PDB file of C-alpha atoms and ligand atoms in Angstrom:
ATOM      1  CA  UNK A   1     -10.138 -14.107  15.302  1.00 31.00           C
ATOM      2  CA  UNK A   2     -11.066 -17.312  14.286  1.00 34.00           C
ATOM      3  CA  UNK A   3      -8.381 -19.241  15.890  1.00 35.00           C
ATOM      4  CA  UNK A   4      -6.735 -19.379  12.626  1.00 36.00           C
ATOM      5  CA  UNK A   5      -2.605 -20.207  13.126  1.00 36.00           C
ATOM      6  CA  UNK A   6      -0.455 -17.149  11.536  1.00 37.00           C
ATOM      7  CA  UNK A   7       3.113 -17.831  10.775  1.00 39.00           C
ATOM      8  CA  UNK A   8       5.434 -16.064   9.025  1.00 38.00           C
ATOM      9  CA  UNK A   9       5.930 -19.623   6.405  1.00 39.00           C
ATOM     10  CA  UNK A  10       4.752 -17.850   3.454  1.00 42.00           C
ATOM     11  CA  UNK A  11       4.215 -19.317  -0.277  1.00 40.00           C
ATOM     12  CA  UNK A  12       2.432 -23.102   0.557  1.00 43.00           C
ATOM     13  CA  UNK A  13       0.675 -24.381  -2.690  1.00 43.00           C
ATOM     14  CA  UNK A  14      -2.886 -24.233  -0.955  1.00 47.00           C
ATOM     15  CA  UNK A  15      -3.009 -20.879   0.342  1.00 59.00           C
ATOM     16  CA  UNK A  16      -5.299 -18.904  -1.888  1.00 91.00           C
ATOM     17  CA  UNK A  17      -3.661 -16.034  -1.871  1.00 95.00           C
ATOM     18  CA  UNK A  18      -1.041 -16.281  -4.084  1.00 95.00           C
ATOM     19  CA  UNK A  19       1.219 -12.932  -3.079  1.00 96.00           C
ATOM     20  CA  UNK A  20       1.193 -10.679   0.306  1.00 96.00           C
ATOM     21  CA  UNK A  21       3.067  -7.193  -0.192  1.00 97.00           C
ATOM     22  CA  UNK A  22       3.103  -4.671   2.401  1.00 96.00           C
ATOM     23  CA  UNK A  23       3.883  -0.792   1.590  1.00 96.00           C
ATOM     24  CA  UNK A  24       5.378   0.616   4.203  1.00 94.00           C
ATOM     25  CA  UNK A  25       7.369   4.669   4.641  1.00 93.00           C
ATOM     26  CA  UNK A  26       9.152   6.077   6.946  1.00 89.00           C
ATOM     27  CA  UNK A  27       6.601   8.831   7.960  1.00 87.00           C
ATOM     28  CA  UNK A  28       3.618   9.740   7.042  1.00 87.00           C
ATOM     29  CA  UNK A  29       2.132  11.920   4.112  1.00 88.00           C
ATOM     30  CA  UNK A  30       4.802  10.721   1.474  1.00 91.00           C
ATOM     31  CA  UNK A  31       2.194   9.104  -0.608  1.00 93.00           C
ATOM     32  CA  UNK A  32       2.511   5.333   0.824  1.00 94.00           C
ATOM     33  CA  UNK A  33      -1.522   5.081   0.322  1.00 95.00           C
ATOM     34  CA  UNK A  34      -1.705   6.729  -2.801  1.00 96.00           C
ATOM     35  CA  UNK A  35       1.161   3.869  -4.602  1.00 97.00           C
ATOM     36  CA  UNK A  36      -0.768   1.183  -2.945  1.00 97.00           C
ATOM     37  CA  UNK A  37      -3.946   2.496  -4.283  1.00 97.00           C
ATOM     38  CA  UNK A  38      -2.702   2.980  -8.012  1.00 97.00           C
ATOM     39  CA  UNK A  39      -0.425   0.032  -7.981  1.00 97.00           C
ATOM     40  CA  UNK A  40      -3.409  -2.382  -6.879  1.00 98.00           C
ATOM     41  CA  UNK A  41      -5.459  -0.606 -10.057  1.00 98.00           C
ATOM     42  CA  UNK A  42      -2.886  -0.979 -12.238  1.00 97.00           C
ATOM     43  CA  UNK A  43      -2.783  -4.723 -11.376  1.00 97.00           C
ATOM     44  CA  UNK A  44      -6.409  -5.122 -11.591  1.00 97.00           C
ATOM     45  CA  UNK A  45      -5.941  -3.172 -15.495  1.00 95.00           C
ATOM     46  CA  UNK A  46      -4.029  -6.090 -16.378  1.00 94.00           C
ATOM     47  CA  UNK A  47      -6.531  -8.734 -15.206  1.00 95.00           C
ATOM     48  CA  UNK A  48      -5.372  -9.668 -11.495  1.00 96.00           C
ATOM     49  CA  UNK A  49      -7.382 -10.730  -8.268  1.00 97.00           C
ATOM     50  CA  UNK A  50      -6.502  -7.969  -5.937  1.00 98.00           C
ATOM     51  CA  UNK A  51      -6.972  -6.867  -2.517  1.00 98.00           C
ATOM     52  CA  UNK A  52      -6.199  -4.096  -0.422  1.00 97.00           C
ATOM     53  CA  UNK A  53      -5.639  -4.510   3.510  1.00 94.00           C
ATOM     54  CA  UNK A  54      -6.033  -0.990   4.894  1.00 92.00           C
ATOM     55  CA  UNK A  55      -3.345  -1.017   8.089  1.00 86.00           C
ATOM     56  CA  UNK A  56      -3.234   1.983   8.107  1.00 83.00           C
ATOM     57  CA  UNK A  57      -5.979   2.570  10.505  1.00 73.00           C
ATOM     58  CA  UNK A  58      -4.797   5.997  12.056  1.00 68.00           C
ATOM     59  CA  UNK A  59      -5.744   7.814   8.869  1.00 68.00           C
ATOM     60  CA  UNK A  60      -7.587   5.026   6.571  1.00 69.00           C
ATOM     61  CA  UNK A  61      -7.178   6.565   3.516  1.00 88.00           C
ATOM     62  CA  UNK A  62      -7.634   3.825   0.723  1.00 93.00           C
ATOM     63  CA  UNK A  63     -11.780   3.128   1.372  1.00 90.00           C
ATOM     64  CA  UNK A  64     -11.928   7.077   0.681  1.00 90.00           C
ATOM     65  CA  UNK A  65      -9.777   7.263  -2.667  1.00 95.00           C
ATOM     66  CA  UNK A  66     -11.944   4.298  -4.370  1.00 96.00           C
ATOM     67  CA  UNK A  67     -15.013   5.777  -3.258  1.00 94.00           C
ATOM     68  CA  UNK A  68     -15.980   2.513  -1.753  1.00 91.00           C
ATOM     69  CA  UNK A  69     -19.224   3.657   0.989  1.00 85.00           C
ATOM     70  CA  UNK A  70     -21.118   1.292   3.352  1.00 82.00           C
ATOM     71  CA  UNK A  71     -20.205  -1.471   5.578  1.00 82.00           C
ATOM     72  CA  UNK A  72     -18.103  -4.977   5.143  1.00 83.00           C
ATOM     73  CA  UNK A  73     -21.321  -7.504   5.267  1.00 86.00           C
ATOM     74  CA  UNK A  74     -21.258 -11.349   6.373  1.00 87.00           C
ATOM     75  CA  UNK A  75     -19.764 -13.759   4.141  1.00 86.00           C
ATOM     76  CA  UNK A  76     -21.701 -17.239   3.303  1.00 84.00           C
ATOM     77  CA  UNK A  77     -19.222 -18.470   4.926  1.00 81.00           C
ATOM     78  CA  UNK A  78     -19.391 -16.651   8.386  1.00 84.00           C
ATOM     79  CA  UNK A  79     -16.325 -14.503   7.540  1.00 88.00           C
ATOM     80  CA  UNK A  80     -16.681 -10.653   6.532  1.00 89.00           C
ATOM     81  CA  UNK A  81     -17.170 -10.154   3.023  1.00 93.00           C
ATOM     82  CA  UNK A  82     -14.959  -7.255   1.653  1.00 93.00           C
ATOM     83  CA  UNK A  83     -15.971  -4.373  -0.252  1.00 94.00           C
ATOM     84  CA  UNK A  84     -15.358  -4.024  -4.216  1.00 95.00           C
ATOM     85  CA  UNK A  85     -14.418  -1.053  -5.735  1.00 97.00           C
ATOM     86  CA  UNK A  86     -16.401  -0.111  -9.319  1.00 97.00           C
ATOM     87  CA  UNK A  87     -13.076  -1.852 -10.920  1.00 97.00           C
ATOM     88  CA  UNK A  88     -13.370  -5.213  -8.605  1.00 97.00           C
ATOM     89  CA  UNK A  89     -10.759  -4.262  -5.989  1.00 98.00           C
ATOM     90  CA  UNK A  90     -11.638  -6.135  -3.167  1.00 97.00           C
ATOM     91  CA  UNK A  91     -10.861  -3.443   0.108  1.00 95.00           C
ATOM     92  CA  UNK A  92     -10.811  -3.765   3.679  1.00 92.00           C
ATOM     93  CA  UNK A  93     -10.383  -0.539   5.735  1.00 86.00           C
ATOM     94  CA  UNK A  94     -10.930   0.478   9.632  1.00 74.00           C
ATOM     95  CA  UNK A  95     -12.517   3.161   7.912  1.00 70.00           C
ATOM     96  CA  UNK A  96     -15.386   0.808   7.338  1.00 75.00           C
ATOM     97  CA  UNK A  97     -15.917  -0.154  10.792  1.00 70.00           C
ATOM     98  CA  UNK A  98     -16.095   4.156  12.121  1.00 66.00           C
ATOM     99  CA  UNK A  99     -19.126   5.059  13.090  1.00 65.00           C
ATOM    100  CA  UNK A 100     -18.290   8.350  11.194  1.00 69.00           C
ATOM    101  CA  UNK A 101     -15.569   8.965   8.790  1.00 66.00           C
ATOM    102  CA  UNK A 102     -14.282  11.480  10.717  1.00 68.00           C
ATOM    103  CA  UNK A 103     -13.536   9.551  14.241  1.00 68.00           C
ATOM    104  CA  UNK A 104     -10.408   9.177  15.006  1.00 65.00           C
ATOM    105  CA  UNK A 105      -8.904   5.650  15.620  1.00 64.00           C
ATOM    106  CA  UNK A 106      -7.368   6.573  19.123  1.00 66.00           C
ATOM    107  CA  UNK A 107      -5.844   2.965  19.696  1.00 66.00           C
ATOM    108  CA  UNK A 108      -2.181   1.686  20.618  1.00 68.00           C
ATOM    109  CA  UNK A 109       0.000  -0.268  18.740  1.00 66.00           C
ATOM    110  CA  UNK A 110      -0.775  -3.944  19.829  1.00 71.00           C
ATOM    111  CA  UNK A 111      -4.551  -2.995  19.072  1.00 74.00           C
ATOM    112  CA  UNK A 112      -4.013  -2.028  15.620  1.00 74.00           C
ATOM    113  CA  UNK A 113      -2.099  -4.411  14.784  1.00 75.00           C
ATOM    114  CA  UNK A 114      -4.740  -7.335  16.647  1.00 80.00           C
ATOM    115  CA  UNK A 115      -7.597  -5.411  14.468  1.00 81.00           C
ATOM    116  CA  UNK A 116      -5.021  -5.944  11.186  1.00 83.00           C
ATOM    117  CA  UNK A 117      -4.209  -9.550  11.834  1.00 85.00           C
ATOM    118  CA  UNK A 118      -8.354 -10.221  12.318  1.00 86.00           C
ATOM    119  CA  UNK A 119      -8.611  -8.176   8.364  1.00 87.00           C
ATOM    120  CA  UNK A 120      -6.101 -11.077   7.116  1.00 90.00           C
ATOM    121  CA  UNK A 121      -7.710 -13.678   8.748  1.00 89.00           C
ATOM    122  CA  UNK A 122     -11.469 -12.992   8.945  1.00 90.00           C
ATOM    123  CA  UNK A 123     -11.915 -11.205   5.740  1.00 92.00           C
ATOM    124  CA  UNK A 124     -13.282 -13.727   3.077  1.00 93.00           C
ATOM    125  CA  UNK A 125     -10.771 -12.393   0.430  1.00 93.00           C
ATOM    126  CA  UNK A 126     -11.458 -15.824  -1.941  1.00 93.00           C
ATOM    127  CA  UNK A 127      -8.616 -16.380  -4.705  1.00 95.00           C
ATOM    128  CA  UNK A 128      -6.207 -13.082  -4.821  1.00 97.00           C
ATOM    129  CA  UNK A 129      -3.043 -13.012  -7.146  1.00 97.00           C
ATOM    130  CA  UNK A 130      -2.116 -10.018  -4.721  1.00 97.00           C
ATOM    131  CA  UNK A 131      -3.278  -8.217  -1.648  1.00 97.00           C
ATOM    132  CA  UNK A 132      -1.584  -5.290  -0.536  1.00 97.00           C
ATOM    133  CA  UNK A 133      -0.942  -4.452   2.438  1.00 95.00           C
ATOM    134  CA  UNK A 134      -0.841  -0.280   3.770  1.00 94.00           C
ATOM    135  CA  UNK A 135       0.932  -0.825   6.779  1.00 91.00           C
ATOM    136  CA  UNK A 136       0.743   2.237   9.577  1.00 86.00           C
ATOM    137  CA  UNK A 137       3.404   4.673   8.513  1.00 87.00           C
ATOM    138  CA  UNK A 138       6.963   5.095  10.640  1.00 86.00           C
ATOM    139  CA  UNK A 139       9.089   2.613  12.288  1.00 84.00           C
ATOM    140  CA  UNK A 140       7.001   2.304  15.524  1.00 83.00           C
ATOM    141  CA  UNK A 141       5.814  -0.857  17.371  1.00 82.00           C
ATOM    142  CA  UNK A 142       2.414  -0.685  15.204  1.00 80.00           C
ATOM    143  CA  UNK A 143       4.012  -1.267  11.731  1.00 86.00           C
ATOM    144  CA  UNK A 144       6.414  -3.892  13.027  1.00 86.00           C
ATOM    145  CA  UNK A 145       3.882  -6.249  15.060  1.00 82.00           C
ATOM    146  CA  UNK A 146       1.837  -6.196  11.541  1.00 83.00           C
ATOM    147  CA  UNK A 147       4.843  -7.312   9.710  1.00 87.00           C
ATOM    148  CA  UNK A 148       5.585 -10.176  11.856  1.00 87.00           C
ATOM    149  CA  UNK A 149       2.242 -11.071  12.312  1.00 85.00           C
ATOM    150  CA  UNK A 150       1.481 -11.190   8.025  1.00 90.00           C
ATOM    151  CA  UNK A 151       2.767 -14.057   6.561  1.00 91.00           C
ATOM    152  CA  UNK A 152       4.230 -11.374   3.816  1.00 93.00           C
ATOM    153  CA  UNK A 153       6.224 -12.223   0.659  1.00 95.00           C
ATOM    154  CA  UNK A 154       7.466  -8.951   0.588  1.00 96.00           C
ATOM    155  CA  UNK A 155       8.012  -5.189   1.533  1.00 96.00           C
ATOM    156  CA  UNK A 156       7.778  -1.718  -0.501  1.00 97.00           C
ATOM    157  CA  UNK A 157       9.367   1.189   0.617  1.00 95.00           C
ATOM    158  CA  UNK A 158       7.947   4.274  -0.646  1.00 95.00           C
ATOM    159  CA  UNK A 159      10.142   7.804   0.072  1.00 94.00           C
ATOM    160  CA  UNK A 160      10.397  11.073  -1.177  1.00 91.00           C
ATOM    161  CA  UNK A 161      13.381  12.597  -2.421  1.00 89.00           C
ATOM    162  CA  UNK A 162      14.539  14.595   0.665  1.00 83.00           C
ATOM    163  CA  UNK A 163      14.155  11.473   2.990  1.00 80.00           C
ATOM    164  CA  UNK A 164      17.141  10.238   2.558  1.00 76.00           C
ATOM    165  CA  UNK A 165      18.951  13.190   3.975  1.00 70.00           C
ATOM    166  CA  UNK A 166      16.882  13.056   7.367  1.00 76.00           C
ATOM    167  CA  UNK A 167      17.769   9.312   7.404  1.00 85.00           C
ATOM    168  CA  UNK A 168      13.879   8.101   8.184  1.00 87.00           C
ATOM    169  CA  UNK A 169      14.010   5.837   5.014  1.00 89.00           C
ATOM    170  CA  UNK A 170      16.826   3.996   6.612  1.00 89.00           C
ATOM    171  CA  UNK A 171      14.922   3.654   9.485  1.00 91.00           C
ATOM    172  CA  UNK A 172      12.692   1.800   7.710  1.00 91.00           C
ATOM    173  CA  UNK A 173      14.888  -0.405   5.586  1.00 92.00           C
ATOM    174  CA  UNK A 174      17.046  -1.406   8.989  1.00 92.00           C
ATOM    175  CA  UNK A 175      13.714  -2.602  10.322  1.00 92.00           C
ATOM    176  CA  UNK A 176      12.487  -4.746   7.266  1.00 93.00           C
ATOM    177  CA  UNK A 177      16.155  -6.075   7.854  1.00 91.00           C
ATOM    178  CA  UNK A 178      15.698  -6.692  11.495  1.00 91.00           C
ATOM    179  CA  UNK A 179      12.889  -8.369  10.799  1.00 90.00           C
ATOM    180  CA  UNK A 180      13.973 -10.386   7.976  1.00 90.00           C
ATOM    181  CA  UNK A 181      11.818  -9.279   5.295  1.00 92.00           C
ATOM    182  CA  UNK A 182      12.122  -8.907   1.638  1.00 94.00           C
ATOM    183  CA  UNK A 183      12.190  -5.540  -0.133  1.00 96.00           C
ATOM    184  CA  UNK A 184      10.743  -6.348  -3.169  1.00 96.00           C
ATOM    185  CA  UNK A 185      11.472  -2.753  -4.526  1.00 96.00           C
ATOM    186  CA  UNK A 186      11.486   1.034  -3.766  1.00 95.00           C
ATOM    187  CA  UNK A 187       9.355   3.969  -5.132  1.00 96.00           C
ATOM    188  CA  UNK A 188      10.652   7.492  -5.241  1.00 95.00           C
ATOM    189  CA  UNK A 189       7.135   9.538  -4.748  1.00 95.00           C
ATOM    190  CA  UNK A 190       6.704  13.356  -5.808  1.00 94.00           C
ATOM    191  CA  UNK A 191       9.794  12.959  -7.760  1.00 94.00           C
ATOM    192  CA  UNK A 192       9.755  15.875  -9.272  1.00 94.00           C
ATOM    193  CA  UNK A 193       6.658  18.441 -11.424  1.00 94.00           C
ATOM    194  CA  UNK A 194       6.471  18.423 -15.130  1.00 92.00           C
ATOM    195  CA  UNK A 195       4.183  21.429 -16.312  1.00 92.00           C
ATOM    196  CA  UNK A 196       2.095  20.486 -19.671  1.00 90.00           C
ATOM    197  CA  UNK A 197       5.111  21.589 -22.105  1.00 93.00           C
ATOM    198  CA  UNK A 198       7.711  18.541 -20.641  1.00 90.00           C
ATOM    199  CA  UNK A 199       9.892  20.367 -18.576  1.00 94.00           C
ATOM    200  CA  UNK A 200      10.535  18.677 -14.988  1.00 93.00           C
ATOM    201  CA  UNK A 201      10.999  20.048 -11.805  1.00 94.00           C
ATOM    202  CA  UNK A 202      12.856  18.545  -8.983  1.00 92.00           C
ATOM    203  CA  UNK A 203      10.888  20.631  -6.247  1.00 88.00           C
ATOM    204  CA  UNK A 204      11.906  18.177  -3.415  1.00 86.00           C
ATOM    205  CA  UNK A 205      15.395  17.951  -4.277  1.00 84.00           C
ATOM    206  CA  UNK A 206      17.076  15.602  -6.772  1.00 85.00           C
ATOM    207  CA  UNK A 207      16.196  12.158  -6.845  1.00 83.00           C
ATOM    208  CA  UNK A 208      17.823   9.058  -4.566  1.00 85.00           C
ATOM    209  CA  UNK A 209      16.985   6.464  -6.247  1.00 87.00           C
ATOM    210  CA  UNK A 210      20.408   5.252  -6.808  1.00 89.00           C
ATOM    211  CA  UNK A 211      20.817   5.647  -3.332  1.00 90.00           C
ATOM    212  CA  UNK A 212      17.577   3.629  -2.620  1.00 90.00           C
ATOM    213  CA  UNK A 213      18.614   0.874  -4.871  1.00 93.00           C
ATOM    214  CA  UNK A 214      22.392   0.750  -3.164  1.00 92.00           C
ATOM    215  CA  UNK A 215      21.338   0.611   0.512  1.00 90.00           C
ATOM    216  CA  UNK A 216      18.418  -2.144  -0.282  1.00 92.00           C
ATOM    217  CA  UNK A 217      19.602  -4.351  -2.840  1.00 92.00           C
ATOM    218  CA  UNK A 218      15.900  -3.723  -4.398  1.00 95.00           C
ATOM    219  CA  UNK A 219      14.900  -2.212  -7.364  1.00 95.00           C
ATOM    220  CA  UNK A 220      13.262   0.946  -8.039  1.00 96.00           C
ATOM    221  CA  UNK A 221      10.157   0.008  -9.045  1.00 97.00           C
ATOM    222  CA  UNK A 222       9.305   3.880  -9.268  1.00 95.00           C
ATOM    223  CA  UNK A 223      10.133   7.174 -10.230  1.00 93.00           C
ATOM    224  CA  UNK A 224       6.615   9.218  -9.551  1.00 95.00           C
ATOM    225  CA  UNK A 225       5.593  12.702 -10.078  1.00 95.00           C
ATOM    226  CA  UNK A 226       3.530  15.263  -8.387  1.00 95.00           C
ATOM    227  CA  UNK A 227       0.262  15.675 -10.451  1.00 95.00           C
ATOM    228  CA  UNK A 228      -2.700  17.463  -9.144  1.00 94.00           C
ATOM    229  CA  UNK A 229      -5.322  15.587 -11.441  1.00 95.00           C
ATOM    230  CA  UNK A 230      -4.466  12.441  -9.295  1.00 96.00           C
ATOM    231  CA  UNK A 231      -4.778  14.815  -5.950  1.00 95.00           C
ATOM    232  CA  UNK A 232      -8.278  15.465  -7.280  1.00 97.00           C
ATOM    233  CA  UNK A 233      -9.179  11.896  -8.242  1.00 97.00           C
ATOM    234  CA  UNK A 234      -8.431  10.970  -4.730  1.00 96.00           C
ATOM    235  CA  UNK A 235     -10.661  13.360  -3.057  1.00 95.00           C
ATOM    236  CA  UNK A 236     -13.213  12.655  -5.306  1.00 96.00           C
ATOM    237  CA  UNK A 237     -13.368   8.944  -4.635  1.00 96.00           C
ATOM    238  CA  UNK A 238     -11.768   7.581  -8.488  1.00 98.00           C
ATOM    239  CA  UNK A 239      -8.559   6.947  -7.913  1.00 98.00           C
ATOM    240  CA  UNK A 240      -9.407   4.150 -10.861  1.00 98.00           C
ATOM    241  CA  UNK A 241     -10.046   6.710 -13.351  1.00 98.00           C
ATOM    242  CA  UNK A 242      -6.297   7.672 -13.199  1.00 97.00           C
ATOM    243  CA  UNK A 243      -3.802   6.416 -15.576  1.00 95.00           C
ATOM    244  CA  UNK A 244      -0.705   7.796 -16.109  1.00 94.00           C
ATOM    245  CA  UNK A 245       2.897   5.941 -17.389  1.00 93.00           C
ATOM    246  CA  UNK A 246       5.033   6.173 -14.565  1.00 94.00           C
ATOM    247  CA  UNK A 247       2.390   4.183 -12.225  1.00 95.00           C
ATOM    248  CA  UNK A 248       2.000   1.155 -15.060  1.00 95.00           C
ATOM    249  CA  UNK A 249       5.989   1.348 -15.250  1.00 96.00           C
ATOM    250  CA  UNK A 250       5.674   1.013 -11.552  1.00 96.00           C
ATOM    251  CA  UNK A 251       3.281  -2.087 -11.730  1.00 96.00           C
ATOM    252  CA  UNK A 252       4.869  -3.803 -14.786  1.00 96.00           C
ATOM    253  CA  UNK A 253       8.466  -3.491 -12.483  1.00 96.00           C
ATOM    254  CA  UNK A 254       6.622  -5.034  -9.283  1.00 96.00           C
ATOM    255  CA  UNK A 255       5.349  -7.633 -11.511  1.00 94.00           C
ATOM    256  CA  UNK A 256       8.856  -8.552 -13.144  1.00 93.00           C
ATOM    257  CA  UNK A 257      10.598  -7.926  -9.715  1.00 92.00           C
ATOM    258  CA  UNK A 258       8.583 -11.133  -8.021  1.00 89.00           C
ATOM    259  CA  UNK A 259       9.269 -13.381 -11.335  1.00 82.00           C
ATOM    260  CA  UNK A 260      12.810 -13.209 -10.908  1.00 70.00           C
TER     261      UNK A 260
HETATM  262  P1  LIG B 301       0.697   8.393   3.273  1.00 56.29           P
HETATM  263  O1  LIG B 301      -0.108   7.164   3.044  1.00 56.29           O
HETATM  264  O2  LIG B 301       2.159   8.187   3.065  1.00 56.29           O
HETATM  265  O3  LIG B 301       0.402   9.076   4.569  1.00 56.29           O
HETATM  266  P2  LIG B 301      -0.953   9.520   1.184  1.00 56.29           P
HETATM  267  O4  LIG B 301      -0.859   8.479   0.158  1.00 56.29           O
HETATM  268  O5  LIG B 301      -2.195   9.565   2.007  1.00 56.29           O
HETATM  269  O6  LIG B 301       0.314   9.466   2.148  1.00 56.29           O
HETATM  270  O7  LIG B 301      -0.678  10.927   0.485  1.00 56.29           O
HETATM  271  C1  LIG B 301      -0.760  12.140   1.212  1.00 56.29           C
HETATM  272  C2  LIG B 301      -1.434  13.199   0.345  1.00 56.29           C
HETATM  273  O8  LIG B 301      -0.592  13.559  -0.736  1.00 56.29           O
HETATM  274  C3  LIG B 301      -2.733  12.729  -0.281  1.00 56.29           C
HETATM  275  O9  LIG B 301      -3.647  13.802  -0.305  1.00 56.29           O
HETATM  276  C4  LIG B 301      -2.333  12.328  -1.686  1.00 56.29           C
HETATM  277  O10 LIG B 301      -3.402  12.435  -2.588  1.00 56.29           O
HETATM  278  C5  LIG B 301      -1.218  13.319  -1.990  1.00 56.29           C
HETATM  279  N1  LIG B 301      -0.206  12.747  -2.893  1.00 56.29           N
HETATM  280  C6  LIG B 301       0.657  11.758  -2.634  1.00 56.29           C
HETATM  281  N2  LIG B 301       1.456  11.502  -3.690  1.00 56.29           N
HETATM  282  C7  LIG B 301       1.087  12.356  -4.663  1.00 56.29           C
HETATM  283  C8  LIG B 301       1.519  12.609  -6.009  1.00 56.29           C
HETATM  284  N3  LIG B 301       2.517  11.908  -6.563  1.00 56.29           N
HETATM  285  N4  LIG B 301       0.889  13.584  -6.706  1.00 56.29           N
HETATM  286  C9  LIG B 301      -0.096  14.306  -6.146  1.00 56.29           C
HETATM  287  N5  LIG B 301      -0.559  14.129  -4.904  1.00 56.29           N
HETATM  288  C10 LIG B 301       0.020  13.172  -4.157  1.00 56.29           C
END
């Protein structure tokens, strides 16, 4: 890095960015990416500067969803100038620094999270009302060196509805408490199906967000469902193209969650 001091003192009047959120789950695959990914677009819909810190470098997802191609190029400044999505996301992935998509990011814990703190740090992100922050998935030493190494204003804990029972979500929530973070909120992901007439099924199990909101103290920002359109979107690199209620319901609660 540039020899630029991190500390965990968060919120001082100069620092231009105004808000640093990581998303974090307990495993993989429950859709951690995809919330950061639609809740950063549905922040940009309403007019904020946001970013997106890809940490999570063992399967960089994010770069891939906004169909952002190419390489991070020098800033005027000497720092690395971040990508844009076509909507004015400004992204940061690992992804970006592979010589091929495909290669895997074989790399240890105190690496990742080294390569993570040089994304905050390095990255010219200018004036950002938010950057998000997709933290490596699980409770191992990867995802917590990140989170004491980001001076973060809060956490999001994304689940599914049959986490709760194998206890991995309170994995995670013990460890934001450990490390005495904020939980801004929780999102319930692949909630349930509804086919095109309105009914809903619960094909995970019933919801916990009641649970969720007991055990944390935070509120559920979140109650998502399971739609292939969005699966497609994804793949297809236009994650920005998606709009669907439950994801602005999800933004406009993260929004009123951090006034309060
Ligand atoms: P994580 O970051 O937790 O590993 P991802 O966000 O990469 O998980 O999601 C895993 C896969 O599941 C992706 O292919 C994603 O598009 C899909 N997915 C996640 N949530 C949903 C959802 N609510 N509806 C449809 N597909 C989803």
């Amino acid at each position: 890095g540039r020899g630029v001091p991190l500390t965990m003192a968060s919120g001082a009047p100069d620092r231009k960015i105004k808000q640093v959120i990581a998303i974090m789950s307990g495993k993989g695959g429950v859709g951690k990416s995809l919330v950061t990914g639609l809740l950063a677009v549905s922040l940009r819909r309403q007019g904020q500067q946001v970013g997106i810190l890809d940490g999570d470098i063992t399967g960089p997802s994010i770069a891939r969803m906004f169909g952002t191609k190419g390489q991070p190029t020098k800033s005027a400044n000497g720092g690395i100038e971040p990508l844009r999505s076509k909507g004015g996301i400004k992204i940061v992935s690992m992804n970006m620094f592979l010589e091929k998509e495909s290669d895997p990011v074989v790399w240890r814990g105190p690496m990742i999270s080294s390569a993570i703190k040089q994304f905050y740090s390095d990255v010219d992100w200018g004036n950002l009302d938010y950057l998000l922050v997709d933290l490596p998935p699980g409770t191992s030493d990867a995802p917590m060196t990140v989170m004491q190494a980001l001076p973060l204003d809060g956490v999001i804990v994304v689940s599914s509805p049959q986490m709760l029972a194998t206890m991995i979500v309170m994995k995670c929530i013990h460890m934001v408490q450990q490390l005495k973070g904020s939980i801004v909120g929780v999102v319930e992901n692949m909630a349930y199906f509804e086919t095109p007439n309105g009914e809903r099924y619960e094909i995970f199990g019933p919801g916990n967000g009641t649970e969720l909101v007991a055990m944390t103290g935070a509120p559920l920002l979140g109650n998502l469902p399971i739609d292939s359109v969005l699966t497609t979107l994804c793949d297809a690199g236009r994650v920005e193209e998606y709009y669907a209620e439950a994801y602005e319901e999800m933004a406009a609660n993260f929004i009123n969650t951090l006034r309060i």
